[in-house]
């Protein structure tokens, strides 16, 4: 349903990591719905086109769509309902229409000239009446309805059990009519504003056929007596774990929740964790059993090792750090991307300038560029818990595939076009995504899913939420509602990869005592509205067996519901 009604936030052809806790076995696993780079997408291939940074819009940024594969993996491995039933709601709203959200209207308006002049397949869906649909008017996408209906019928034809239906639908998508349509469209040059302005994609139907969603063990850390669960280093998930470890080493448990110093410490911890992200995070698996990039790999365990954490926590001083300072986990030398190093050299006093290039329509950090991401936390009566973060395939970032009604993912923009970095482009490699669902386990029966949209902010907004909830005893809802902030000090994951040295964005509800203290410590604070930051939700099962959920009121889009 989210793919239909919030196409500016996510799509059927997007990306989606999921954390699943299975009550019957007690097992918690990460399902990777992050598609990989096409087989033909090499650093040299981009250089031959005169491209030295992958844009955030159009065909050049396309990777294998992973969302539908992840949904089918979940259905086949854990599901019970028939696919026709599950798809029927989305089919109905796509075919007969749904009320247009105001942000959908504003997003379409912002890129309408691109649709009219270049992306005619997108114009056919989103400018069907000659202009963006007005807020509240019915928005229809009959091609998407047809796509979902054909996929569901393919599943139904396979038999009665969920696993057979899921596999048949997956094959229809990745090896059948969807792959054929993607293959044909990806071969046609589409506008992206880079160099001569239009390029074909490296993505082919064969890339879709070669990929499957997978399961893997999560990354974990015990904080406040509760195990915090995240995806691995192909996501930014371990950034949250590093921040919590740093704050624990700095003694945050002994600092009052209203003390300005703890806010400063949290901001500084985010800078150190994000610096490590830039130097060490990336997909260590090439999915073909082949060689890895040169250089020594760093594991999550290395980044969370007690001695390393204490060494890094010693950098949490009373003043705001002005530099980007990755560490040396296990003695491994950090390697920052060339673009970041060059920008730092061009900056003042070791800092780097804001922005590394022109922002094209549909580009930029999604939180501030009209679009964003979705997040879902679900618990059932048996205690099965799911935390999912569907995103990508944004209507503003890639043209609609004709006849399918959805756009391709542009997550390839998160690759660096240089050899040897953990986040460098290689065929079959996952881009280092910002998508980062979370889960809590306490060993006494409590399991709680949590997460938020927000790009680079996802694993910053959840820090004060968890500190208040796990260390200070705030309820889920109170911790979500509390005023929040984030740092913009590190390079953005999104094209054009800009940064704001010393930057902090903070809700005005923090109050002048806190905001003034941050400024006095050297932070460049941008004060925003009282209820503007954070999109956290949470749902789970308490140790006593009762279910609970909480959601964010900001933006009038989050809610908690039970039945």
Coordinates of N, CA and C in Angstrom, one line a residue, residues 403-540:
X403 N 4.5 1.0 -18.7 CA 3.7 -0.2 -18.6 C 3.8 -0.9 -17.2
X404 N 4.7 -0.4 -16.4 CA 4.8 -1.0 -15.0 C 4.3 -0.1 -14.0
X405 N 4.4 1.2 -14.2 CA 3.9 2.1 -13.2 C 4.8 2.5 -12.0
X406 N 6.0 2.0 -12.0 CA 6.9 2.4 -10.9 C 8.3 2.7 -11.5
X407 N 9.1 3.4 -10.6 CA 10.4 3.8 -11.0 C 11.5 2.9 -10.5
X408 N 12.7 3.0 -11.1 CA 13.9 2.2 -10.6 C 14.6 2.9 -9.5
X409 N 15.3 2.1 -8.7 CA 16.0 2.7 -7.6 C 17.3 3.5 -8.0
X410 N 17.6 4.5 -7.3 CA 18.8 5.3 -7.6 C 19.9 5.2 -6.5
X411 N 19.9 4.1 -5.8 CA 20.8 3.9 -4.7 C 22.3 3.9 -5.2
X412 N 22.5 3.7 -6.5 CA 23.9 3.7 -7.0 C 24.6 5.0 -6.7
X413 N 23.9 6.1 -6.4 CA 24.6 7.3 -6.1 C 25.4 7.2 -4.9
X414 N 25.3 6.2 -4.1 CA 26.0 6.1 -2.8 C 27.4 5.4 -3.0
X415 N 27.6 4.9 -4.2 CA 28.9 4.3 -4.5 C 29.9 5.4 -4.8
X416 N 31.2 5.2 -4.5 CA 32.3 6.1 -4.9 C 32.9 5.5 -6.1
X417 N 33.3 6.4 -7.1 CA 33.9 5.9 -8.3 C 35.4 6.0 -8.2
X418 N 35.9 5.2 -7.3 CA 37.4 5.1 -7.1 C 37.6 3.7 -6.6
X419 N 38.8 3.1 -7.0 CA 39.1 1.7 -6.6 C 39.5 1.6 -5.2
X420 N 39.2 0.5 -4.5 CA 39.8 0.1 -3.3 C 39.1 0.6 -2.0
X421 N 38.1 1.5 -2.1 CA 37.4 1.9 -0.9 C 36.2 0.9 -0.6
X422 N 35.9 0.7 0.7 CA 34.8 -0.2 1.0 C 33.5 0.1 0.4
X423 N 33.3 1.4 0.1 CA 32.0 1.8 -0.6 C 32.2 2.1 -2.1
X424 N 33.3 1.6 -2.7 CA 33.5 1.8 -4.1 C 32.6 0.9 -4.9
X425 N 32.3 1.4 -6.1 CA 31.5 0.7 -7.0 C 32.2 -0.6 -7.5
X426 N 31.5 -1.7 -7.5 CA 31.9 -2.9 -8.1 C 30.7 -3.7 -8.5
X427 N 30.7 -4.3 -9.7 CA 29.5 -5.1 -10.1 C 29.1 -6.1 -9.0
X428 N 27.8 -6.3 -8.7 CA 27.3 -7.2 -7.8 C 27.4 -6.8 -6.3
X429 N 27.9 -5.6 -6.1 CA 28.1 -5.1 -4.7 C 26.9 -4.2 -4.3
X430 N 26.5 -4.3 -3.1 CA 25.4 -3.5 -2.5 C 26.0 -2.1 -2.3
X431 N 25.2 -1.0 -2.7 CA 25.6 0.3 -2.2 C 25.5 0.4 -0.7
X432 N 26.3 1.3 -0.1 CA 26.2 1.5 1.3 C 24.9 2.4 1.6
X433 N 23.9 1.7 1.9 CA 22.6 2.4 2.1 C 22.5 3.1 3.4
X434 N 21.6 4.1 3.5 CA 21.3 4.8 4.7 C 20.2 4.1 5.4
X435 N 19.5 3.1 4.8 CA 18.3 2.5 5.3 C 18.7 1.6 6.5
X436 N 17.9 1.7 7.6 CA 18.5 1.2 8.9 C 17.4 0.9 9.9
X437 N 16.6 -0.2 9.7 CA 15.6 -0.6 10.7 C 16.3 -1.1 11.9
X438 N 15.6 -1.1 13.1 CA 16.2 -1.5 14.3 C 15.3 -2.4 15.1
X439 N 15.9 -3.1 16.2 CA 15.1 -4.0 17.0 C 15.7 -4.1 18.4
X440 N 14.9 -4.2 19.4 CA 15.4 -4.4 20.8 C 15.0 -5.7 21.3
X441 N 16.0 -6.4 22.0 CA 15.7 -7.7 22.7 C 16.3 -7.6 24.1
X442 N 15.6 -8.1 25.1 CA 16.2 -8.0 26.5 C 16.4 -9.3 27.1
X443 N 16.1 -10.4 26.4 CA 16.4 -11.8 27.0 C 15.3 -12.2 27.9
X444 N 14.3 -11.4 28.2 CA 13.2 -11.8 29.1 C 11.9 -11.8 28.4
X445 N 11.9 -11.8 27.1 CA 10.6 -11.9 26.4 C 10.3 -10.6 25.7
X446 N 10.9 -9.5 26.0 CA 10.7 -8.2 25.3 C 11.4 -8.2 23.9
X447 N 10.6 -7.9 22.9 CA 11.1 -7.7 21.5 C 10.4 -6.5 21.0
X448 N 11.1 -5.4 20.6 CA 10.5 -4.2 20.1 C 11.2 -3.7 18.8
X449 N 10.4 -3.6 17.7 CA 10.9 -3.0 16.5 C 10.9 -1.5 16.6
X450 N 11.9 -0.8 16.0 CA 11.8 0.6 15.9 C 12.6 1.1 14.7
X451 N 12.4 2.3 14.3 CA 13.1 2.9 13.2 C 12.4 4.2 12.7
X452 N 13.0 4.8 11.7 CA 12.5 6.1 11.2 C 13.0 6.3 9.7
X453 N 12.2 7.0 9.0 CA 12.8 7.6 7.7 C 13.8 8.6 8.1
X454 N 14.5 9.2 7.1 CA 15.4 10.3 7.4 C 16.8 10.3 6.8
X455 N 17.1 9.4 5.8 CA 18.4 9.4 5.2 C 19.5 9.3 6.3
X456 N 20.5 10.2 6.2 CA 21.6 10.2 7.1 C 21.2 10.4 8.6
X457 N 20.0 10.9 8.8 CA 19.5 11.2 10.1 C 18.9 10.0 10.9
X458 N 18.7 8.9 10.2 CA 18.0 7.8 10.8 C 18.7 7.3 12.0
X459 N 20.0 7.2 12.0 CA 20.7 6.6 13.1 C 21.3 7.7 14.0
X460 N 20.8 9.0 13.8 CA 21.0 10.0 14.8 C 19.8 10.3 15.6
X461 N 18.6 10.4 14.9 CA 17.4 10.6 15.7 C 17.1 9.5 16.7
X462 N 17.5 8.3 16.4 CA 17.2 7.2 17.3 C 18.1 7.2 18.5
X463 N 19.2 7.9 18.6 CA 20.0 8.0 19.7 C 19.3 8.6 20.9
X464 N 18.8 9.8 20.9 CA 18.1 10.4 22.0 C 16.9 9.6 22.4
X465 N 16.2 9.0 21.4 CA 15.1 8.1 21.7 C 15.5 6.9 22.6
X466 N 16.6 6.3 22.2 CA 17.0 5.1 23.0 C 17.6 5.5 24.3
X467 N 18.3 6.6 24.4 CA 18.9 7.0 25.7 C 17.8 7.3 26.6
X468 N 16.8 8.0 26.2 CA 15.7 8.4 27.1 C 14.9 7.1 27.5
X469 N 14.7 6.2 26.5 CA 13.8 5.1 26.8 C 14.6 4.0 27.6
X470 N 15.8 3.7 27.3 CA 16.5 2.6 27.9 C 17.3 3.1 29.2
X471 N 17.8 4.3 29.2 CA 18.5 4.7 30.4 C 17.7 5.6 31.4
X472 N 16.7 6.3 30.9 CA 16.0 7.2 31.8 C 14.5 6.7 32.0
X473 N 14.1 5.6 31.4 CA 12.8 5.0 31.7 C 11.7 5.7 31.1
X474 N 11.9 6.5 30.1 CA 10.7 7.1 29.3 C 10.0 6.0 28.6
X475 N 8.7 6.2 28.5 CA 7.9 5.3 27.6 C 8.3 5.5 26.2
X476 N 7.9 4.5 25.4 CA 8.2 4.6 23.9 C 7.6 6.0 23.4
X477 N 6.4 6.3 23.7 CA 5.8 7.5 23.2 C 6.4 8.8 23.7
X478 N 6.8 8.8 25.0 CA 7.4 10.0 25.6 C 8.8 10.2 24.9
X479 N 9.5 9.1 24.7 CA 10.9 9.2 24.1 C 10.8 9.7 22.7
X480 N 9.8 9.2 22.0 CA 9.6 9.6 20.6 C 9.2 11.1 20.5
X481 N 8.4 11.6 21.4 CA 7.9 12.9 21.4 C 8.9 14.0 21.9
X482 N 9.9 13.6 22.6 CA 10.9 14.5 23.1 C 11.6 15.3 22.0
X483 N 12.0 16.5 22.3 CA 12.7 17.3 21.2 C 14.0 16.6 20.8
X484 N 14.3 16.8 19.5 CA 15.5 16.1 19.0 C 16.3 17.0 18.1
X485 N 17.4 16.4 17.5 CA 18.4 17.2 16.7 C 19.1 16.2 15.9
X486 N 20.0 16.8 15.0 CA 21.0 15.9 14.3 C 22.1 16.8 13.8
X487 N 23.2 16.2 13.5 CA 24.4 16.8 13.0 C 24.4 16.7 11.5
X488 N 24.9 17.8 10.8 CA 25.1 17.8 9.4 C 26.6 18.0 9.0
X489 N 27.4 17.6 10.0 CA 28.8 17.8 9.9 C 29.5 16.9 8.9
X490 N 29.0 15.7 8.7 CA 29.7 14.7 7.8 C 29.1 14.8 6.4
X491 N 29.8 14.3 5.4 CA 29.3 14.3 4.0 C 28.0 13.5 3.9
X492 N 27.0 14.1 3.1 CA 25.8 13.4 2.9 C 26.0 12.1 2.1
X493 N 25.2 11.2 2.2 CA 25.2 9.9 1.4 C 24.6 10.1 0.1
X494 N 23.9 11.3 -0.1 CA 23.2 11.5 -1.4 C 23.9 12.5 -2.2
X495 N 23.8 12.3 -3.6 CA 24.4 13.2 -4.5 C 23.7 14.6 -4.3
X496 N 24.5 15.7 -4.2 CA 25.9 15.8 -4.5 C 26.9 15.7 -3.4
X497 N 26.6 15.0 -2.3 CA 27.4 14.6 -1.2 C 28.0 15.8 -0.4
X498 N 27.1 16.8 -0.2 CA 27.5 18.0 0.5 C 27.6 17.8 2.0
X499 N 28.1 18.8 2.7 CA 28.2 18.8 4.2 C 28.2 20.2 4.7
X500 N 27.9 20.3 6.0 CA 27.9 21.6 6.7 C 28.8 21.5 8.0
X501 N 30.0 21.8 7.9 CA 31.0 21.6 9.0 C 30.4 22.3 10.3
X502 N 30.5 21.6 11.3 CA 30.0 22.0 12.7 C 28.5 22.2 12.7
X503 N 27.8 21.8 11.6 CA 26.4 22.1 11.6 C 25.5 21.2 12.5
X504 N 24.6 21.8 13.1 CA 23.6 21.1 13.9 C 22.2 21.6 13.6
X505 N 21.2 20.8 13.3 CA 19.9 21.2 13.2 C 19.1 20.7 14.4
X506 N 18.4 21.6 15.0 CA 17.7 21.3 16.3 C 16.3 21.9 16.4
X507 N 15.5 21.1 17.0 CA 14.1 21.6 17.3 C 14.1 22.7 18.4
X508 N 13.3 23.7 18.2 CA 13.3 24.9 19.1 C 12.9 24.5 20.5
X509 N 12.1 23.3 20.6 CA 11.7 22.9 21.9 C 12.8 22.5 22.9
X510 N 14.0 22.3 22.3 CA 15.2 22.1 23.2 C 15.4 23.2 24.1
X511 N 15.0 24.4 23.8 CA 15.1 25.5 24.7 C 16.4 26.3 24.6
X512 N 16.4 27.5 25.0 CA 17.6 28.4 24.8 C 18.8 27.9 25.7
X513 N 18.4 27.3 26.8 CA 19.5 26.8 27.7 C 20.4 25.8 26.9
X514 N 19.8 24.8 26.2 CA 20.5 23.8 25.5 C 21.1 24.4 24.2
X515 N 20.3 25.2 23.5 CA 20.7 25.7 22.2 C 21.9 26.7 22.4
X516 N 21.7 27.5 23.4 CA 22.8 28.5 23.7 C 24.1 27.8 24.2
X517 N 24.0 26.7 24.9 CA 25.2 25.9 25.3 C 25.9 25.3 24.1
X518 N 25.1 24.8 23.2 CA 25.7 24.2 22.0 C 26.4 25.3 21.2
X519 N 25.8 26.5 21.0 CA 26.5 27.5 20.3 C 27.8 27.9 21.0
X520 N 27.8 28.0 22.3 CA 28.9 28.4 23.1 C 30.1 27.4 22.9
X521 N 29.7 26.1 22.6 CA 30.7 25.1 22.5 C 31.3 25.0 21.0
X522 N 30.7 25.9 20.1 CA 31.3 25.9 18.8 C 30.4 25.3 17.7
X523 N 29.2 24.8 18.1 CA 28.3 24.2 17.1 C 27.6 25.3 16.3
X524 N 27.5 25.1 15.0 CA 26.7 26.1 14.2 C 25.2 25.6 14.2
X525 N 24.4 26.1 15.0 CA 23.1 25.6 15.2 C 22.1 26.3 14.3
X526 N 21.3 25.5 13.6 CA 20.2 26.0 12.9 C 18.9 25.5 13.6
X527 N 18.2 26.5 14.1 CA 17.0 26.2 14.9 C 15.8 26.1 14.0
X528 N 15.0 25.0 14.1 CA 13.9 24.7 13.2 C 12.6 24.6 14.1
X529 N 11.5 24.4 13.5 CA 10.2 24.3 14.2 C 10.2 23.4 15.4
X530 N 9.3 23.6 16.3 CA 9.3 22.7 17.5 C 9.0 21.3 17.3
X531 N 8.2 21.0 16.2 CA 7.9 19.6 15.9 C 8.2 19.3 14.5
X532 N 9.5 19.2 14.1 CA 9.9 19.1 12.7 C 10.8 17.9 12.5
X533 N 11.6 17.5 13.4 CA 12.6 16.5 13.2 C 12.2 15.1 13.8
X534 N 12.7 14.1 13.1 CA 12.4 12.7 13.6 C 11.1 12.2 13.1
X535 N 11.1 10.9 12.7 CA 9.9 10.2 12.3 C 9.8 8.8 12.9
X536 N 10.2 8.7 14.1 CA 10.4 7.4 14.8 C 9.0 6.7 15.1
X537 N 9.0 5.4 14.9 CA 7.9 4.6 15.3 C 8.4 3.4 16.0
X538 N 7.6 2.7 16.8 CA 8.1 1.5 17.5 C 6.9 0.6 17.8
X539 N 7.1 -0.7 17.8 CA 6.0 -1.7 18.1 C 6.7 -3.0 18.5
X540 N 6.1 -3.6 19.6 CA 6.7 -4.8 20.0 C 5.9 -5.5 21.1

